[in-house]
mmCIF file of C-alpha atoms in Angstrom:
data_model
loop_
_atom_site.group_PDB
_atom_site.id
_atom_site.type_symbol
_atom_site.label_atom_id
_atom_site.label_comp_id
_atom_site.label_asym_id
_atom_site.label_seq_id
_atom_site.Cartn_x
_atom_site.Cartn_y
_atom_site.Cartn_z
ATOM 1 C CA MET A 1 111.495 125.780 114.377
ATOM 2 C CA LYS A 2 115.126 126.328 113.374
ATOM 3 C CA LEU A 3 115.916 127.587 116.864
ATOM 4 C CA PHE A 4 114.465 124.429 118.396
ATOM 5 C CA LYS A 5 116.307 122.144 115.984
ATOM 6 C CA ILE A 6 119.650 123.700 116.927
ATOM 7 C CA GLY A 7 118.737 124.693 120.484
ATOM 8 C CA MET A 8 117.917 121.205 121.681
ATOM 9 C CA PRO A 9 121.334 119.634 120.983
ATOM 10 C CA VAL A 10 123.064 122.718 122.385
ATOM 11 C CA PHE A 11 120.951 122.379 125.528
ATOM 12 C CA LEU A 12 121.830 118.680 125.768
ATOM 13 C CA ILE A 13 125.532 119.449 125.363
ATOM 14 C CA ALA A 14 125.326 122.004 128.175
ATOM 15 C CA LEU A 15 123.358 119.542 130.312
ATOM 16 C CA SER A 16 125.947 116.813 129.763
ATOM 17 C CA ILE A 17 128.746 119.164 130.831
ATOM 18 C CA VAL A 18 126.849 120.189 133.976
ATOM 19 C CA CYS A 19 126.083 116.557 134.803
ATOM 20 C CA PHE A 20 129.722 115.588 134.215
ATOM 21 C CA PHE A 21 131.063 118.119 136.702
ATOM 22 C CA ALA A 22 128.247 117.426 139.169
ATOM 23 C CA SER A 23 129.138 113.722 138.975
ATOM 24 C CA LEU A 24 132.721 114.481 139.877
ATOM 25 C CA ASN A 25 131.488 116.122 143.078
ATOM 26 C CA LEU A 26 129.553 113.054 144.259
ATOM 27 C CA PRO A 27 130.633 111.672 147.648
ATOM 28 C CA ARG A 28 133.205 108.896 147.577
ATOM 29 C CA ALA A 29 132.348 105.372 148.693
ATOM 30 C CA ASN A 30 133.520 104.164 152.108
ATOM 31 C CA LEU A 31 133.824 100.525 151.054
ATOM 32 C CA GLY A 32 135.414 99.081 147.932
ATOM 33 C CA ASN A 33 136.460 101.417 145.146
ATOM 34 C CA ALA A 34 136.199 104.983 146.409
ATOM 35 C CA ASN A 35 135.330 106.291 142.942
ATOM 36 C CA GLY A 36 132.729 103.562 142.255
ATOM 37 C CA PRO A 37 129.654 105.814 142.599
ATOM 38 C CA ILE A 38 131.166 108.281 140.126
ATOM 39 C CA TYR A 39 131.765 105.938 137.166
ATOM 40 C CA PHE A 40 128.172 105.472 135.993
ATOM 41 C CA PRO A 41 127.029 109.133 136.022
ATOM 42 C CA VAL A 42 130.319 110.249 134.422
ATOM 43 C CA GLY A 43 129.900 107.605 131.722
ATOM 44 C CA ILE A 44 126.315 108.659 131.051
ATOM 45 C CA SER A 45 127.414 112.310 130.858
ATOM 46 C CA ILE A 46 130.136 111.443 128.348
ATOM 47 C CA PHE A 47 127.714 109.430 126.199
ATOM 48 C CA LEU A 48 125.175 112.269 126.333
ATOM 49 C CA PHE A 49 127.855 114.725 125.258
ATOM 50 C CA ILE A 50 129.029 112.553 122.337
ATOM 51 C CA PHE A 51 125.529 111.830 121.036
ATOM 52 C CA SER A 52 124.470 115.462 121.463
ATOM 53 C CA VAL A 53 127.423 116.628 119.371
ATOM 54 C CA ILE A 54 126.466 114.085 116.684
ATOM 55 C CA TYR A 55 122.858 115.301 116.890
ATOM 56 C CA LEU A 56 123.993 118.931 116.528
ATOM 57 C CA VAL A 57 126.081 118.137 113.447
ATOM 58 C CA GLN A 58 123.164 116.286 111.850
ATOM 59 C CA GLU A 59 120.770 119.153 112.530
ATOM 60 C CA ILE A 60 123.148 121.716 111.065
ATOM 61 C CA LYS A 61 123.454 119.577 107.924
ATOM 62 C CA SER A 62 119.681 119.147 107.705
ATOM 63 C CA LEU A 63 119.030 122.908 107.800
ATOM 64 C CA HIS A 64 120.472 123.175 104.299
ATOM 65 C CA ASP A 65 118.215 120.338 103.103
ATOM 66 C CA ILE A 66 115.174 121.972 104.715
ATOM 67 C CA ASN A 67 115.843 125.262 102.904
ATOM 68 C CA GLU A 68 116.012 123.395 99.584
ATOM 69 C CA LYS A 69 112.772 121.539 100.323
ATOM 70 C CA ILE A 70 110.989 124.772 101.232
ATOM 71 C CA SER A 71 112.110 126.412 97.996
ATOM 72 C CA GLU A 72 110.913 123.335 96.073
ATOM 73 C CA LEU A 73 107.587 123.578 97.859
ATOM 74 C CA PHE A 74 106.942 127.059 96.483
ATOM 75 C CA SER A 75 107.851 126.160 92.916
ATOM 76 C CA GLY A 76 105.870 124.411 90.215
ATOM 77 C CA ARG A 77 102.189 123.594 90.666
ATOM 78 C CA THR A 78 102.163 123.450 94.445
ATOM 79 C CA PRO A 79 101.094 127.066 95.161
ATOM 80 C CA LEU A 80 98.316 126.765 92.571
ATOM 81 C CA LEU A 81 97.089 123.518 94.124
ATOM 82 C CA VAL A 82 97.100 124.982 97.632
ATOM 83 C CA ILE A 83 95.181 128.108 96.616
ATOM 84 C CA ALA A 84 92.727 126.146 94.464
ATOM 85 C CA THR A 85 92.072 123.699 97.296
ATOM 86 C CA LEU A 86 91.366 126.566 99.698
ATOM 87 C CA VAL A 87 89.003 128.204 97.191
ATOM 88 C CA LEU A 88 87.211 124.913 96.487
ATOM 89 C CA GLY A 89 86.924 124.279 100.235
ATOM 90 C CA ALA A 90 85.332 127.701 100.731
ATOM 91 C CA ILE A 91 82.900 127.090 97.867
ATOM 92 C CA TYR A 92 82.083 123.666 99.334
ATOM 93 C CA ALA A 93 81.297 125.243 102.697
ATOM 94 C CA LEU A 94 79.106 127.900 101.079
ATOM 95 C CA ILE A 95 77.012 125.528 98.959
ATOM 96 C CA PHE A 96 76.828 122.676 101.481
ATOM 97 C CA GLU A 97 73.641 123.838 103.221
ATOM 98 C CA SER A 98 71.781 124.892 100.093
ATOM 99 C CA VAL A 99 72.416 121.950 97.745
ATOM 100 C CA GLY A 100 73.044 119.235 100.334
ATOM 101 C CA PHE A 101 75.821 116.857 101.238
ATOM 102 C CA LEU A 102 75.751 114.564 98.238
ATOM 103 C CA VAL A 103 75.692 117.188 95.472
ATOM 104 C CA SER A 104 78.198 119.504 97.138
ATOM 105 C CA THR A 105 80.596 116.615 97.865
ATOM 106 C CA ILE A 106 80.393 115.393 94.265
ATOM 107 C CA ILE A 107 81.139 118.912 92.977
ATOM 108 C CA PHE A 108 83.976 119.548 95.448
ATOM 109 C CA LEU A 109 85.683 116.179 95.105
ATOM 110 C CA GLY A 110 85.215 116.051 91.339
ATOM 111 C CA LEU A 111 86.767 119.476 90.782
ATOM 112 C CA LEU A 112 89.583 118.721 93.205
ATOM 113 C CA LEU A 113 90.432 115.414 91.541
ATOM 114 C CA PHE A 114 90.356 116.962 88.066
ATOM 115 C CA LEU A 115 92.657 119.696 89.349
ATOM 116 C CA VAL A 116 95.146 117.252 90.890
ATOM 117 C CA ASN A 117 95.010 114.367 88.388
ATOM 118 C CA GLY A 118 94.176 116.315 85.255
ATOM 119 C CA PRO A 119 91.549 115.566 82.622
ATOM 120 C CA LYS A 120 93.485 112.608 81.178
ATOM 121 C CA LYS A 121 92.371 110.477 84.135
ATOM 122 C CA TRP A 122 88.726 111.447 83.778
ATOM 123 C CA LEU A 123 87.413 107.930 84.341
ATOM 124 C CA VAL A 124 89.325 107.514 87.604
ATOM 125 C CA ASN A 125 88.334 111.009 88.750
ATOM 126 C CA ILE A 126 84.635 110.444 88.111
ATOM 127 C CA SER A 127 84.674 106.920 89.560
ATOM 128 C CA VAL A 128 86.401 107.956 92.784
ATOM 129 C CA THR A 129 84.160 110.992 93.130
ATOM 130 C CA LEU A 130 80.930 109.059 92.751
ATOM 131 C CA VAL A 131 81.944 106.004 94.772
ATOM 132 C CA PHE A 132 83.366 108.030 97.673
ATOM 133 C CA SER A 133 80.431 110.444 97.753
ATOM 134 C CA PHE A 134 77.776 107.737 97.724
ATOM 135 C CA LEU A 135 79.604 105.489 100.190
ATOM 136 C CA SER A 136 80.163 108.325 102.645
ATOM 137 C CA TRP A 137 76.523 109.431 102.280
ATOM 138 C CA TYR A 138 75.352 105.847 102.838
ATOM 139 C CA ALA A 139 77.638 105.357 105.834
ATOM 140 C CA PHE A 140 76.519 108.543 107.551
ATOM 141 C CA SER A 141 72.819 108.618 106.732
ATOM 142 C CA GLU A 142 71.909 104.928 106.621
ATOM 143 C CA LEU A 143 74.427 103.099 108.809
ATOM 144 C CA LEU A 144 75.113 105.761 111.457
ATOM 145 C CA GLY A 145 71.747 107.495 111.269
ATOM 146 C CA VAL A 146 73.268 110.973 110.946
ATOM 147 C CA SER A 147 70.960 113.478 109.285
ATOM 148 C CA LEU A 148 72.803 115.127 106.393
ATOM 149 C CA PRO A 149 71.546 118.235 104.612
#
């Protein structure tokens, strides 16, 4: 990812230089301004070079910000939430067939919401869990006619 973020502007800089010198080798016009056919491609090459250098500088600055964001990602509650979500997802998959869609979804979503929101928002957690579970069950089984376990 870092290689692509830096590699792309470097590639564009190299491309602009190649296009610039290739533009200088274009054939001259027989009528009017002899250098007329050269102006547009040279101008485009110069603009590509300038904007690619700006792009490169921005990407180099953003690499420092990305490193800080990654270190923030692995601090605090985030690793616990990721691992707990994976464990709850595995439990959901294991109990889905045996207890059915509605019960397993209520258990999974309820535990996940209590984990994320905490017990202080118990009313919101329970309300969202029940409403979402019943609405999704109703939509799939009654409206769409999908047989759920």
